[in-house]
Every structure is written in C-alpha cells, then in structure tokens.
Coordinates of C-alpha atoms and ligand atoms in Angstrom, one line a residue:
Chain A
X1 CA 0.1 -7.2 22.5
X2 CA -2.3 -5.2 24.7
X3 CA -4.1 -2.0 23.9
X4 CA -6.7 -0.2 25.8
X5 CA -8.8 -1.6 28.7
X6 CA -10.4 -4.9 27.8
X7 CA -9.3 -4.8 24.2
X8 CA -6.5 -6.9 22.8
X9 CA -5.0 -6.6 19.3
X10 CA -4.7 -10.1 18.0
X11 CA -2.3 -11.1 15.3
X12 CA -1.8 -14.8 15.8
X13 CA -4.7 -17.3 16.3
X14 CA -4.4 -20.8 17.6
X15 CA -5.1 -22.0 14.0
X16 CA -2.3 -19.9 12.5
X17 CA 0.1 -20.9 15.2
X18 CA -0.7 -24.5 14.4
X19 CA -0.3 -23.9 10.6
X20 CA 3.1 -22.2 11.1
X21 CA 4.3 -25.1 13.1
X22 CA 3.2 -27.5 10.4
X23 CA 4.9 -25.3 7.9
X24 CA 8.1 -25.4 9.9
X25 CA 7.9 -29.2 10.1
X26 CA 7.3 -29.4 6.3
X27 CA 10.4 -27.2 5.7
X28 CA 12.5 -29.5 7.8
X29 CA 11.2 -32.5 5.9
X30 CA 11.8 -30.8 2.6
X31 CA 15.4 -29.9 3.7
X32 CA 16.2 -33.6 3.6
X33 CA 14.5 -34.0 0.2
X34 CA 17.5 -35.0 -2.0
X35 CA 18.1 -38.0 0.3
X36 CA 14.8 -39.7 -0.3
X37 CA 13.2 -38.0 -3.3
X38 CA 15.1 -39.4 -6.2
X39 CA 16.4 -37.4 -9.2
X40 CA 13.1 -36.8 -11.0
X41 CA 11.2 -35.6 -8.0
X42 CA 14.1 -33.5 -6.8
X43 CA 14.1 -31.7 -10.1
X44 CA 10.4 -31.2 -10.2
X45 CA 10.2 -29.9 -6.6
X46 CA 13.0 -27.4 -7.5
X47 CA 10.8 -26.1 -10.2
X48 CA 7.8 -25.9 -7.8
X49 CA 9.9 -23.9 -5.4
X50 CA 10.9 -21.4 -8.1
X51 CA 7.2 -21.0 -9.0
X52 CA 6.3 -20.3 -5.4
X53 CA 8.9 -17.5 -5.4
X54 CA 7.5 -16.0 -8.6
X55 CA 3.9 -16.1 -7.4
X56 CA 4.8 -14.7 -4.0
X57 CA 6.7 -11.8 -5.6
X58 CA 4.0 -10.8 -8.1
X59 CA 1.4 -11.0 -5.3
X60 CA 3.5 -8.8 -3.0
X61 CA 3.8 -6.3 -5.8
X62 CA 0.3 -6.3 -7.3
X63 CA -1.9 -7.8 -4.5
X64 CA -0.5 -5.9 -1.6
X65 CA 1.3 -2.9 -3.3
X66 CA -1.3 -2.4 -6.1
X67 CA 1.6 -2.3 -8.6
X68 CA 0.4 -4.4 -11.5
X69 CA 3.4 -5.1 -13.7
X70 CA 3.5 -7.1 -16.9
X71 CA 7.3 -6.7 -17.1
X72 CA 8.6 -8.8 -14.2
X73 CA 10.4 -11.0 -16.8
X74 CA 12.9 -8.1 -16.9
X75 CA 14.2 -9.0 -13.5
X76 CA 13.9 -12.7 -14.2
X77 CA 16.1 -12.3 -17.2
X78 CA 18.5 -9.9 -15.6
X79 CA 18.9 -12.3 -12.6
X80 CA 20.1 -15.0 -14.9
X81 CA 22.2 -12.7 -17.0
X82 CA 23.9 -11.2 -13.9
X83 CA 24.8 -14.7 -12.7
X84 CA 26.5 -15.4 -16.1
X85 CA 28.4 -12.1 -15.8
X86 CA 29.5 -12.6 -12.2
X87 CA 30.6 -16.2 -13.0
X88 CA 32.5 -14.9 -16.0
X89 CA 34.2 -12.4 -13.8
X90 CA 35.6 -15.3 -11.8
X91 CA 33.1 -15.8 -9.0
X92 CA 32.3 -19.3 -7.9
X93 CA 29.2 -20.5 -9.7
X94 CA 26.8 -20.8 -6.8
X95 CA 28.1 -17.6 -5.2
X96 CA 27.3 -15.9 -8.5
X97 CA 23.8 -17.3 -8.4
X98 CA 23.3 -16.0 -4.9
X99 CA 24.8 -12.5 -5.5
X100 CA 23.1 -11.9 -8.9
X101 CA 19.6 -11.2 -7.5
X102 CA 21.1 -8.7 -5.1
X103 CA 22.9 -7.0 -7.9
X104 CA 19.6 -6.7 -9.9
X105 CA 18.1 -5.3 -6.7
X106 CA 20.6 -2.5 -6.8
X107 CA 19.8 -1.8 -10.4
X108 CA 16.1 -1.7 -9.7
X109 CA 16.5 1.2 -7.2
X110 CA 17.2 3.9 -9.8
X111 CA 14.7 2.3 -12.1
X112 CA 12.0 2.6 -9.4
X113 CA 12.3 6.3 -9.3
X114 CA 11.1 6.5 -12.9
X115 CA 8.7 3.5 -13.0
X116 CA 6.9 4.4 -9.8
X117 CA 5.9 7.8 -11.1
X118 CA 3.7 6.0 -13.5
X119 CA 0.2 5.0 -12.3
X120 CA -2.0 2.0 -13.1
X121 CA -1.9 0.9 -16.7
X122 CA 1.0 3.2 -17.5
X123 CA 3.1 1.4 -14.9
X124 CA 2.1 -2.0 -16.2
X125 CA 3.1 -1.0 -19.8
X126 CA 6.1 0.9 -18.7
X127 CA 7.5 -2.2 -17.0
X128 CA 6.9 -4.2 -20.2
X129 CA 8.8 -1.7 -22.2
X130 CA 11.6 -1.8 -19.7
X131 CA 11.7 -5.6 -20.1
X132 CA 12.0 -5.3 -23.8
X133 CA 14.8 -2.8 -23.4
X134 CA 16.7 -5.0 -20.9
X135 CA 16.3 -7.8 -23.4
X136 CA 17.8 -5.7 -26.2
X137 CA 20.7 -4.5 -24.1
X138 CA 21.6 -8.0 -22.9
X139 CA 21.6 -9.1 -26.5
X140 CA 24.3 -6.5 -27.2
X141 CA 26.7 -8.1 -24.8
X142 CA 29.3 -10.0 -26.7
X143 CA 29.5 -12.6 -24.0
X144 CA 25.8 -13.6 -24.7
X145 CA 26.3 -13.8 -28.5
X146 CA 22.9 -12.4 -29.3
X147 CA 20.0 -14.9 -29.4
X148 CA 22.5 -17.8 -29.7
X149 CA 23.0 -17.4 -26.0
X150 CA 25.6 -18.9 -23.7
X151 CA 25.6 -21.0 -20.6
X152 CA 26.8 -21.0 -17.0
X153 CA 29.7 -23.3 -17.9
X154 CA 31.1 -23.4 -14.4
X155 CA 28.1 -25.5 -13.4
X156 CA 29.3 -28.3 -15.7
X157 CA 32.1 -28.9 -13.3
X158 CA 29.7 -30.4 -10.8
X159 CA 28.6 -34.0 -11.0
X160 CA 24.9 -34.1 -12.1
X161 CA 23.7 -35.5 -8.7
X162 CA 25.6 -33.0 -6.7
X163 CA 24.3 -30.1 -8.9
X164 CA 20.7 -31.4 -8.6
X165 CA 20.9 -31.5 -4.8
X166 CA 22.6 -28.1 -4.6
X167 CA 20.0 -26.5 -6.9
X168 CA 17.3 -28.0 -4.8
X169 CA 18.7 -26.7 -1.5
X170 CA 19.5 -23.3 -3.0
X171 CA 15.9 -23.0 -4.3
X172 CA 14.5 -24.1 -0.9
X173 CA 16.7 -21.7 1.0
X174 CA 16.0 -18.8 -1.3
X175 CA 12.2 -19.5 -1.3
X176 CA 12.2 -19.7 2.5
X177 CA 14.1 -16.4 2.9
X178 CA 12.1 -14.5 0.3
X179 CA 8.7 -15.6 1.5
X180 CA 9.7 -15.0 5.1
X181 CA 10.9 -11.5 4.1
X182 CA 7.6 -10.7 2.4
X183 CA 5.7 -12.1 5.4
X184 CA 7.6 -10.1 7.9
X185 CA 7.4 -7.0 5.8
X186 CA 3.7 -7.2 5.4
X187 CA 3.2 -7.9 9.1
X188 CA 5.3 -4.8 10.0
X189 CA 4.1 -1.2 10.2
X190 CA 5.4 -0.7 6.7
X191 CA 3.3 -3.6 5.4
X192 CA 0.1 -1.7 6.6
X193 CA 1.4 1.4 4.8
X194 CA 2.0 -0.6 1.6
X195 CA -1.7 -1.7 1.6
X196 CA -2.9 1.8 2.4
X197 CA -1.1 3.1 -0.7
X198 CA -2.7 0.4 -2.8
X199 CA -6.2 1.3 -1.5
X200 CA -5.8 5.1 -1.7
X201 CA -2.5 6.7 -2.4
X202 CA -3.5 10.3 -1.6
X203 CA -5.1 9.3 1.7
X204 CA -2.0 7.3 2.6
X205 CA 0.1 10.4 2.1
X206 CA -2.3 12.4 4.2
X207 CA -1.8 10.2 7.2
X208 CA 1.9 10.4 7.0
X209 CA 2.9 7.5 4.7
X210 CA 6.0 8.1 2.7
X211 CA 4.5 6.9 -0.6
X212 CA 7.6 6.8 -2.9
X213 CA 10.0 5.2 -0.4
X214 CA 7.4 2.6 0.6
X215 CA 6.6 1.7 -2.9
X216 CA 10.3 1.5 -3.7
X217 CA 10.8 -1.0 -1.0
X218 CA 8.2 -3.5 -2.3
X219 CA 9.3 -2.8 -5.9
X220 CA 12.9 -3.7 -5.1
X221 CA 11.9 -6.7 -3.1
X222 CA 9.9 -8.0 -6.0
X223 CA 12.8 -7.3 -8.3
X224 CA 15.2 -9.3 -6.1
X225 CA 12.7 -12.1 -5.9
X226 CA 12.1 -12.4 -9.6
X227 CA 15.8 -12.1 -10.3
X228 CA 16.4 -15.0 -7.8
X229 CA 13.8 -17.0 -9.7
X230 CA 15.7 -16.3 -13.0
X231 CA 19.0 -17.2 -11.5
X232 CA 17.6 -20.5 -10.0
X233 CA 16.1 -21.3 -13.4
X234 CA 19.5 -20.8 -14.9
X235 CA 20.9 -23.2 -12.4
X236 CA 18.5 -25.9 -13.5
X237 CA 18.8 -25.3 -17.3
X238 CA 22.5 -24.1 -17.4
X239 CA 21.9 -22.6 -20.8
X240 CA 21.0 -19.0 -21.3
X241 CA 19.1 -17.7 -24.3
X242 CA 17.9 -14.1 -23.8
X243 CA 14.6 -14.9 -25.7
X244 CA 13.7 -17.6 -23.2
X245 CA 14.5 -15.7 -20.1
X246 CA 13.1 -12.3 -21.1
X247 CA 9.9 -13.9 -22.3
X248 CA 6.6 -12.4 -21.1
X249 CA 5.5 -16.0 -20.4
X250 CA 7.2 -15.8 -17.0
X251 CA 5.0 -12.9 -15.9
X252 CA 2.0 -14.7 -17.4
X253 CA 2.8 -17.6 -15.1
X254 CA 3.1 -15.3 -12.1
X255 CA -0.3 -13.7 -12.9
X256 CA -2.0 -17.0 -13.4
X257 CA -0.7 -18.4 -10.1
X258 CA -1.6 -15.3 -8.2
X259 CA -5.1 -14.8 -9.7
X260 CA -6.0 -18.5 -9.3
X261 CA -4.6 -18.8 -5.8
X262 CA -5.8 -15.5 -4.5
X263 CA -4.6 -12.0 -5.3
X264 CA -3.9 -10.0 -2.1
X265 CA -4.0 -13.1 0.2
X266 CA -0.8 -14.3 1.6
X267 CA -1.5 -18.1 1.3
X268 CA -3.2 -17.9 -2.1
X269 CA -0.2 -17.6 -4.4
X270 CA 1.5 -20.6 -2.8
X271 CA -1.7 -22.6 -3.6
X272 CA -1.7 -21.1 -7.1
X273 CA 1.9 -22.2 -7.6
X274 CA 1.0 -25.8 -6.6
X275 CA -2.0 -25.8 -9.0
X276 CA 0.0 -24.4 -11.8
X277 CA 2.7 -26.9 -11.2
X278 CA 0.2 -29.7 -11.3
X279 CA -1.4 -28.5 -14.5
X280 CA 2.1 -28.3 -16.1
X281 CA 3.1 -31.7 -14.8
X282 CA -0.1 -33.5 -16.1
X283 CA -0.9 -31.6 -19.2
X284 CA 2.6 -30.9 -20.4
X285 CA 3.5 -27.3 -20.4
X286 CA 4.0 -26.1 -23.9
X287 CA 2.3 -24.9 -27.0
X288 CA 0.2 -21.8 -27.9
X289 CA -3.1 -23.4 -26.7
X290 CA -1.5 -24.1 -23.3
X291 CA -0.8 -20.4 -22.9
X292 CA -4.2 -19.4 -24.2
X293 CA -5.8 -21.8 -21.7
X294 CA -3.9 -20.3 -18.9
X295 CA -4.8 -16.8 -19.9
X296 CA -8.5 -17.7 -20.2
X297 CA -8.5 -19.4 -16.9
X298 CA -6.8 -16.4 -15.2
X299 CA -9.4 -14.1 -16.8
X300 CA -12.3 -16.3 -15.6
X301 CA -10.9 -16.2 -12.1
X302 CA -10.4 -12.5 -12.0
X303 CA -14.0 -12.0 -13.2
X304 CA -15.8 -14.5 -11.0
X305 CA -13.5 -15.2 -8.1
X306 CA -11.5 -12.0 -7.8
X307 CA -9.8 -13.2 -4.6
X308 CA -9.0 -16.6 -6.1
X309 CA -9.5 -19.9 -4.5
X310 CA -7.9 -19.0 -1.2
X311 CA -9.8 -15.7 -1.0
X312 CA -13.1 -17.5 -1.4
X313 CA -12.1 -20.0 1.3
X314 CA -11.0 -17.3 3.6
X315 CA -14.2 -15.3 3.2
X316 CA -16.3 -18.4 3.6
X317 CA -14.6 -19.9 6.7
X318 CA -12.7 -16.9 8.1
X319 CA -9.4 -18.8 8.1
X320 CA -5.9 -17.3 8.0
X321 CA -2.9 -19.6 8.2
X322 CA -0.3 -16.9 7.8
X323 CA -2.1 -13.8 9.0
X324 CA -0.6 -10.3 8.2
X325 CA -3.6 -8.3 9.5
X326 CA -4.9 -7.1 12.9
X327 CA -8.0 -8.0 14.8
X328 CA -9.4 -6.4 17.8
X329 CA -10.6 -8.8 20.5
X330 CA -13.0 -7.5 23.1
X331 CA -12.2 -9.5 26.2
X332 CA -15.6 -9.6 27.9
X333 CA -17.3 -11.1 24.8
X334 CA -14.6 -13.2 23.1
X335 CA -11.9 -15.4 24.5
X336 CA -11.1 -18.4 22.5
X337 CA -12.6 -17.6 19.1
X338 CA -10.1 -18.4 16.4
X339 CA -8.9 -15.8 13.9
Chain O
X1 CA 0.6 40.0 10.5
X2 CA 1.8 39.4 14.0
X3 CA 2.8 35.7 13.9
X4 CA 3.5 35.3 17.6
X5 CA 0.5 33.2 18.5
X6 CA -0.5 31.6 15.2
X7 CA 0.2 27.9 14.8
X8 CA -0.6 27.7 11.1
X9 CA -0.5 30.6 8.7
X10 CA -0.8 31.1 5.0
X11 CA 0.3 34.2 3.2
X12 CA -0.5 35.4 -0.4
X13 CA -1.8 32.0 -1.4
X14 CA -2.7 31.6 -5.1
X15 CA -3.8 28.3 -6.6
X16 CA -4.5 28.1 -10.3
X17 CA -5.8 25.2 -12.3
X18 CA -4.5 26.1 -15.7
X19 CA -6.2 29.4 -16.4
X20 CA -8.8 29.1 -13.6
X21 CA -8.0 30.7 -10.3
X22 CA -9.4 28.7 -7.5
X23 CA -7.7 30.6 -4.7
X24 CA -6.6 34.2 -5.2
X25 CA -4.2 36.1 -3.0
X26 CA -5.5 34.7 0.2
X27 CA -4.1 35.2 3.7
X28 CA -5.1 32.9 6.6
X29 CA -4.0 32.4 10.1
X30 CA -5.0 30.0 12.9
X31 CA -4.1 30.7 16.5
X32 CA -2.7 28.0 18.8
X33 CA -5.8 26.5 20.5
X34 CA -8.1 28.3 18.2
X35 CA -11.1 26.9 16.2
X36 CA -11.9 28.6 13.0
X37 CA -14.8 27.9 10.7
X38 CA -14.7 28.4 6.9
X39 CA -17.9 28.9 5.1
X40 CA -18.8 29.9 1.5
X41 CA -20.8 28.8 -1.5
X42 CA -20.0 25.8 -3.6
X43 CA -16.8 26.3 -5.6
X44 CA -15.6 29.1 -3.3
X45 CA -12.2 27.4 -3.0
X46 CA -12.5 26.1 0.5
X47 CA -11.3 22.6 -0.2
X48 CA -8.6 23.9 -2.4
X49 CA -7.3 26.1 0.4
X50 CA -7.4 23.1 2.7
X51 CA -5.4 21.1 0.2
X52 CA -2.8 23.8 0.1
X53 CA -2.5 24.0 3.9
X54 CA -2.2 20.2 4.1
X55 CA 0.4 19.9 1.4
X56 CA -1.7 18.0 -1.1
X57 CA -1.5 20.9 -3.5
X58 CA 1.5 23.1 -4.1
X59 CA 0.3 26.7 -4.3
X60 CA 1.0 28.6 -7.5
X61 CA 2.2 31.4 -5.2
X62 CA 2.4 32.1 -1.4
X63 CA 3.8 30.4 1.6
X64 CA 2.5 28.2 4.4
X65 CA 4.0 28.5 7.9
X66 CA 3.6 25.9 10.7
X67 CA 4.8 26.8 14.2
X68 CA 6.9 29.6 12.7
X69 CA 8.7 27.4 10.1
X70 CA 8.1 27.6 6.4
X71 CA 6.6 24.3 5.4
X72 CA 5.7 25.3 1.8
X73 CA 8.1 22.8 0.3
X74 CA 7.0 19.8 2.5
X75 CA 4.7 17.2 1.1
X76 CA 1.5 16.1 2.7
X77 CA 3.1 13.1 4.5
X78 CA 5.8 15.3 6.1
X79 CA 3.3 17.9 7.2
X80 CA 1.2 15.2 8.7
X81 CA 4.2 13.9 10.7
X82 CA 4.8 17.5 11.9
X83 CA 1.2 17.6 13.2
X84 CA -1.1 18.8 10.4
X85 CA -3.9 16.3 9.9
X86 CA -6.9 16.5 7.6
X87 CA -10.1 14.8 6.7
X88 CA -11.4 14.5 3.1
X89 CA -14.7 15.9 1.9
X90 CA -15.3 12.8 -0.1
X91 CA -14.1 10.1 2.2
X92 CA -11.0 8.1 1.1
X93 CA -10.9 4.9 3.2
X94 CA -8.4 2.2 2.7
X95 CA -11.2 0.0 1.5
X96 CA -9.5 -3.5 1.7
X97 CA -8.2 -2.9 5.1
X98 CA -10.2 -3.1 8.4
X99 CA -11.3 0.0 10.2
X100 CA -8.7 -0.7 12.8
X101 CA -5.9 -1.1 10.2
X102 CA -7.0 2.2 8.6
X103 CA -6.4 4.0 11.9
X104 CA -3.3 2.0 12.8
X105 CA -1.5 3.2 9.6
X106 CA -2.2 6.8 10.7
X107 CA -1.0 6.2 14.3
X108 CA 2.2 4.4 13.3
X109 CA 3.1 6.6 10.3
X110 CA 1.6 10.1 11.0
X111 CA 1.9 9.7 14.8
X112 CA 5.2 7.9 14.6
X113 CA 4.2 5.4 17.3
X114 CA 5.4 1.8 17.6
X115 CA 4.1 -1.4 19.3
X116 CA 1.6 -1.0 22.1
X117 CA 1.6 2.8 21.8
X118 CA 0.4 2.6 18.2
X119 CA -2.3 0.1 19.3
X120 CA -3.4 2.3 22.2
X121 CA -3.5 5.4 20.1
X122 CA -5.6 3.7 17.4
X123 CA -8.0 2.2 19.9
X124 CA -8.4 5.6 21.7
X125 CA -9.2 7.3 18.4
X126 CA -11.8 4.7 17.5
X127 CA -13.3 4.9 20.9
X128 CA -13.6 8.7 20.8
X129 CA -15.3 8.5 17.4
X130 CA -17.6 5.7 18.4
X131 CA -16.2 3.2 15.9
X132 CA -15.0 0.4 18.2
X133 CA -17.9 -1.8 17.2
X134 CA -17.0 -1.7 13.6
X135 CA -13.2 -2.0 14.1
X136 CA -12.8 -5.4 12.4
X137 CA -15.0 -4.6 9.4
X138 CA -13.4 -3.9 6.0
X139 CA -13.6 -0.2 5.5
X140 CA -15.3 -0.7 2.1
X141 CA -18.4 -2.1 3.9
X142 CA -19.0 1.1 5.8
X143 CA -21.8 3.5 5.0
X144 CA -21.1 7.2 4.2
X145 CA -21.6 8.2 7.8
X146 CA -19.1 5.8 9.2
X147 CA -16.7 6.6 6.4
X148 CA -16.8 10.3 7.5
X149 CA -16.2 9.2 11.1
X150 CA -13.3 7.1 9.9
X151 CA -11.8 10.2 8.2
X152 CA -11.9 11.9 11.6
X153 CA -10.6 8.9 13.6
X154 CA -7.7 8.4 11.2
X155 CA -6.7 12.1 11.3
X156 CA -6.9 12.0 15.1
X157 CA -4.7 8.9 15.3
X158 CA -1.8 10.9 13.9
X159 CA -1.7 13.0 17.1
X160 CA -2.3 16.3 15.3
X161 CA -1.6 19.8 16.6
X162 CA -3.8 21.2 13.8
X163 CA -6.9 19.4 12.5
X164 CA -8.3 20.4 9.1
X165 CA -11.9 19.2 8.7
X166 CA -13.8 19.3 5.4
X167 CA -17.5 18.9 5.7
X168 CA -17.6 16.0 8.2
X169 CA -21.0 17.2 9.4
X170 CA -22.8 17.0 6.1
X171 CA -25.8 14.7 6.2
X172 CA -25.9 14.1 9.9
X173 CA -29.2 13.9 11.9
X174 CA -29.5 16.2 14.9
X175 CA -28.5 13.5 17.3
X176 CA -25.4 12.6 15.3
X177 CA -24.5 16.3 14.9
X178 CA -24.6 16.6 18.7
X179 CA -22.2 13.7 19.0
X180 CA -19.9 15.3 16.5
X181 CA -19.9 18.6 18.4
X182 CA -19.1 16.7 21.6
X183 CA -16.1 15.0 19.9
X184 CA -14.8 18.3 18.6
X185 CA -15.2 20.0 22.0
X186 CA -13.2 17.1 23.5
X187 CA -10.4 17.8 20.9
X188 CA -10.4 21.4 21.9
X189 CA -9.9 20.4 25.5
X190 CA -6.8 18.6 24.3
X191 CA -5.6 21.8 22.7
X192 CA -5.9 20.7 19.1
X193 CA -6.4 23.8 16.9
X194 CA -9.1 23.3 14.3
X195 CA -10.1 24.5 10.9
X196 CA -13.5 23.3 10.0
X197 CA -15.2 23.8 6.6
X198 CA -18.9 23.3 7.0
X199 CA -22.1 24.3 5.3
X200 CA -24.3 23.5 8.3
X201 CA -23.9 26.7 10.3
X202 CA -25.8 25.9 13.4
X203 CA -23.5 22.9 14.0
X204 CA -20.3 24.9 13.1
X205 CA -21.2 27.8 15.4
X206 CA -21.4 25.6 18.4
X207 CA -17.6 25.0 18.2
X208 CA -15.8 27.8 16.4
X209 CA -14.9 31.2 17.8
X210 CA -14.0 32.8 14.5
X211 CA -15.5 32.5 11.0
X212 CA -13.8 33.0 7.6
X213 CA -16.2 33.6 4.7
X214 CA -14.9 32.8 1.3
X215 CA -16.2 33.4 -2.2
X216 CA -14.5 33.1 -5.6
X217 CA -11.2 32.2 -4.0
X218 CA -11.1 35.2 -1.7
X219 CA -11.9 36.0 1.9
X220 CA -14.9 38.3 1.8
X221 CA -15.4 38.6 5.5
X222 CA -13.9 37.3 8.7
X223 CA -14.2 37.8 12.5
X224 CA -16.6 36.8 15.2
X225 CA -19.3 34.6 13.7
X226 CA -22.2 37.0 14.1
X227 CA -20.2 39.9 12.7
X228 CA -18.8 37.9 9.7
X229 CA -22.3 36.6 8.8
X230 CA -23.8 40.0 9.0
X231 CA -21.3 41.4 6.4
X232 CA -23.1 42.6 3.3
X233 CA -20.7 40.7 1.0
X234 CA -21.6 37.4 2.8
X235 CA -25.3 37.9 2.5
X236 CA -24.8 38.7 -1.1
X237 CA -22.7 35.6 -1.8
X238 CA -25.2 33.3 -0.1
X239 CA -28.3 34.8 -1.6
X240 CA -26.5 34.8 -5.0
X241 CA -25.7 31.1 -4.9
X242 CA -29.0 30.1 -3.2
X243 CA -27.2 28.3 -0.3
X244 CA -28.8 28.8 3.1
Ligands
LIG401 N1 -8.1 19.6 -9.2 C1 -8.8 20.6 -9.8 N2 -8.7 20.8 -11.1 C2 -9.4 21.8 -11.7 N3 -10.3 22.6 -11.0 C3 -10.4 22.3 -9.7 C4 -9.7 21.3 -9.1 N4 -10.1 21.4 -7.8 C5 -11.0 22.3 -7.6 N5 -11.2 22.9 -8.8 C6 -12.1 24.0 -9.0 O1 -11.8 25.1 -8.1 C7 -13.0 25.6 -7.6 C8 -13.0 25.6 -6.1 O2 -13.1 24.2 -5.7 P1 -13.2 23.8 -4.2 O3 -13.3 22.3 -4.2 O4 -12.0 24.3 -3.5 O5 -14.5 24.4 -3.7 P2 -15.2 24.3 -2.4 O6 -15.3 25.7 -1.8 O7 -14.6 23.3 -1.5 O8 -16.7 23.9 -2.8 P3 -17.7 22.8 -2.1 O9 -18.5 23.6 -1.0 O10 -18.6 22.4 -3.2 O11 -16.9 21.7 -1.6 C9 -14.1 24.9 -8.3 O12 -14.6 25.7 -9.3 C10 -13.6 23.7 -8.8 O13 -14.2 23.3 -10.0
LIG402 MG1 -15.1 21.5 -0.8

C-alpha cells in the first residue's frame, strides 16, 4: 500500500474497517434468521434483500457507470422467465432460480453491443424499448399463455416453511455475492475506469480505458443482478404474469431507492432500500398515488439533494463505511486521521 | 520521407467535417527525442491534426505510423497504451473523481501498471506537475490552471513515448510559464518526444527545436523556428488573422 517517499495511498480507514466488521457480524446474524424471525418477518426480510439487490444494481449502472436505464425491468422479467423455462426443461427448481440470472447475463452480452452505442437519453429510452420488446416476446411463448401467465409449479413441492427459509437464504446469499461483486469491481482498477467513463468518455479513451469493454462489464453485471432480483421475486410469489414482471414499476423502485439513498455512493442505495421498504411496510405499497408520491419524492431528492441522504452525510462528515476510492496520506502531517 | 528516425509520422492526412476540409493533404513527422511546435491562427486545423494523431478522429484519408507500424486503424485507447498520450485544449477532467484518481486511471490503464507501481507512477506524475497538494480534491473543484496541469499529469502517468500537448500554456503568468517550461525540459531529459500546439511563442520557443506553421488545414512553413517564422506565408497568415 506504499507509494512514493512519505506518501501512502489509503483505501481502508479505521472507521471503514470497523464498519465492515459490523457488516460481517450482521450477515452472520442474518444467516440464522429463519430460526428466530418467524414466518412474517422472514418473508419481509426476503423482500428487503431483493430491494437491496435492485438498488445496488441500478446504482452501479447509473451512479458509477453513468448509464441511466429506465428498462431494467427487462432483466427482472427475463430472470423470472428464464427460471420458469429452465425448470420446465427439467432442472431442479432452486437450481433453475440460480442459473436463470446467469443465462440472462449471457443474453445481455450481445444486447450490450447495440445498447451501449446509444448515449444519454437515447440509452435510457432504448432500454425501455428493449423491455417492451422482451415483454412481447415472452408473451408469445406458449408455456406462458400470454398475460394469463404460469407459475413455478415445482416450488409447490416444498412445504411452505421450508420454501420460506430457502427463499430467504437464497436471497441473502445472492445479495451478499452481488453486492460484494460490485464492491470489489468498483475498488479494482476497472472500477476507477468505469467512473472515468461516466465523467468523460472521450478523456477516458485518451488515457487508455477500453470504453466499450468496460461499459459492457457493468452492463452485464447489472443485468445479472436485476435478473436475480426477478428470479427471487418469482421464488416468493411462485406465479408469473408477464405484465407484473415486465412492469416499469420495478425500475421506478430502483430509481427511488438510489436517488433517495445516494446516487453514486456505495452505501446510499442500501439505505434507500431500507427507507423504501419502511415506506412500503407502513403505508402499504399500492395504488396510483403511491407511485406518484414515490416519483415526486425521487424528483425532489434529485433536485435538492443530488447525492441523496448518504451523499449529504458523507459530504458533511467525511464518512465512508465501504470505501471504493483512494486517498493520499502525507506521513509527516497525518497519521491517524480517519478516512 | 526517410522514416528511419521518426517515432510518429502522418502521411497524406485529410480530415473533412461534411463538406468542410479541416486538414488537407498534410504530412507530418516527429523524430525520436524531438520536440516540435505547431503554430497557426485559430481554426487552422491544429487540434484536428492532433486528434487524428491521437486516434480520437479517423482521418478521411491518409495514414498514421507509430514506431514504424501503421496505427491508422487503432482507436485512441490502444494508441495511448502503445505510448501516444495527449492533453485536451479544453480540459476534460473526471470531475467526480479526485485528482489522484484521475491520474491513477491513466497510470493503470494507459500505463498498464498494477498495485504499488501504479501508485508510484501516479504520485510521481503529480509531483512533477506540482499537484500533490490538491491530490485529494475532486477534480471538478479545480480552477482552469489546475485543470490544465491535470491534463498534463494524466497524460504523463500513461508512460508516453510521444506527448501531444494542446495549448497547455494559455493563460499562464510568467512564473507559471517558467514552471511549465521546466517540466517540459524534464520530460525531454526522459526522452519523451513532444508535439506542442501553442499560441504563446516565447514560451514554445524555449523548448522546441522545430516549428510547423499551419493555416487552413495545410503546412505553410516548417523548419528551424526562426526560419519558419520568417517565411512570408506565415507573416501573411498571422497578420491576416490578427493573432500576434
Ligand atoms: N468536430 C467538428 N465538426 C465540425 N467542424 C469542426 C470540428 N472540429 C473542428 N472543426 C472545424 O475545423 C476547423 C479547424 O479546427 P481546429 O480545432 O482544428 O482548429 P485549431 O487550429 O485547433 O484552432 P484554435 O487555435 O482555435 O484551437 C475549424 O474551422 C473548426 O470549426
Ligand atoms: Mg485548437
């Protein structure tokens, strides 16, 4: 971690090391959740874990990659659909749920070569068009029976309690793996390149960043993550109606959580997911006015707190619990200063 | 052209924007270890030529050769990795990243360095450009002067063999210009070949050994600085456009 005489490149601070240890302890505690939480809380926490995945993915894509998409429901829906298809092909239900996101990730690679040629608003709209297209194509599949839909019947073979616990563990494992993947990617050299492309694509190319390949990486990761959220949602609902899964509401949720929590901050979207989850739990999440309220709230945040709640806290107190950046420490002057 | 000693060469370069010809049938060569200045009135096509050399623009016709190999088909990132670095006339910082992170991207991608070597290279570039004090600041908080310095530091961090500079001296005080000249001289000691577009002649002439004068997309004179500047076409071009 050294560099140059008297200068150290700092990546972890005492505060962030402490925070990561607490996070590790929390994950261990959560791993035993089904044994002490009871059915209702286990189900609710599964939902929260899915929200954390969704927020983290949209933030990776838009907040760090600068790729604002309003069509992430495409991957959410395809993830659920792929699980149905894989299960129908004879795969064990939970194996199908795990493999489905990877399959969607494969599909997203060729898609990225088209989508990533689009810039800014064109990309956002292009992704929405793709989502509509994916929705139509899935409807054509005889297995799905149009908007009537189908279900992951194989899951009915499990006792409700077993299924509930398995869903919870799967969501916890997938959330941990995906958020860790985003964290490690952003901390790597590639992560710095991703942000450079976001800030100035031409300048990034001029310092040697392979723009297309790098964007592709974050695009595919977000596709896999959103597909995983879709597959996990299928695991909790069992039934699959294309209209529900390919609904733009999922992307609206992602945007809300990210903007409120803090676009382009690592911790923010997790906070945003918790806030969204709380709103949904206490105000009941349905109805047109609910969506309008969410939209207005997200808009207010992007206007007045562009870095969300976490961004404001970070700027005010200089805290980073899960740091992805770099700081130079000049040894003679500093020594113990946190972050 | 005898190509033996030239590190970067362009032959028959044409760059059109729709019907407008920004660079017309231009030949250019840069010797290994050489420092060449490019001057010319506004709109002469200097930046366009630099963009063609760096790979930001594909020329409408002509080829670019680097160390004897045709690099015409390579994009800007690949050329940077080979050793052609550039600065931007209008600075293009990575605004949401710190100054150090700006330079670190260049060192790790363009320079291909990992771990401590990437850190050391970044710190060394910042030190050389006098930017260590602002290393932890977000680049968007920098003033124009520091943004220009950051352009230079970032280009240097890619370990270039050829450095293409576009008006990094504009707006400097005498003291700052002297610092810049000292930096460029240090780079020459490190055997980095330099192409420098600059309007401020007295600064440019402290460093370059050859001058290329452009007007309307063409080279109108080139050679030793004094000879090139004394050329009637150059005097005409400068008086005509009112630039001194
Ligand atoms: N992307 C572009 N599209 C259309 N025209 C362009 C483009 N880039 C440059 N031009 C035109 O080409 C001509 C040459 O521009 P260029 O930027 O190369 O000039 P320059 O010599 O660098 O001038 P300056 O000293 O003002 O920087 C100008 O007339 C400019 O308007
Ligand atoms: Mg110019």
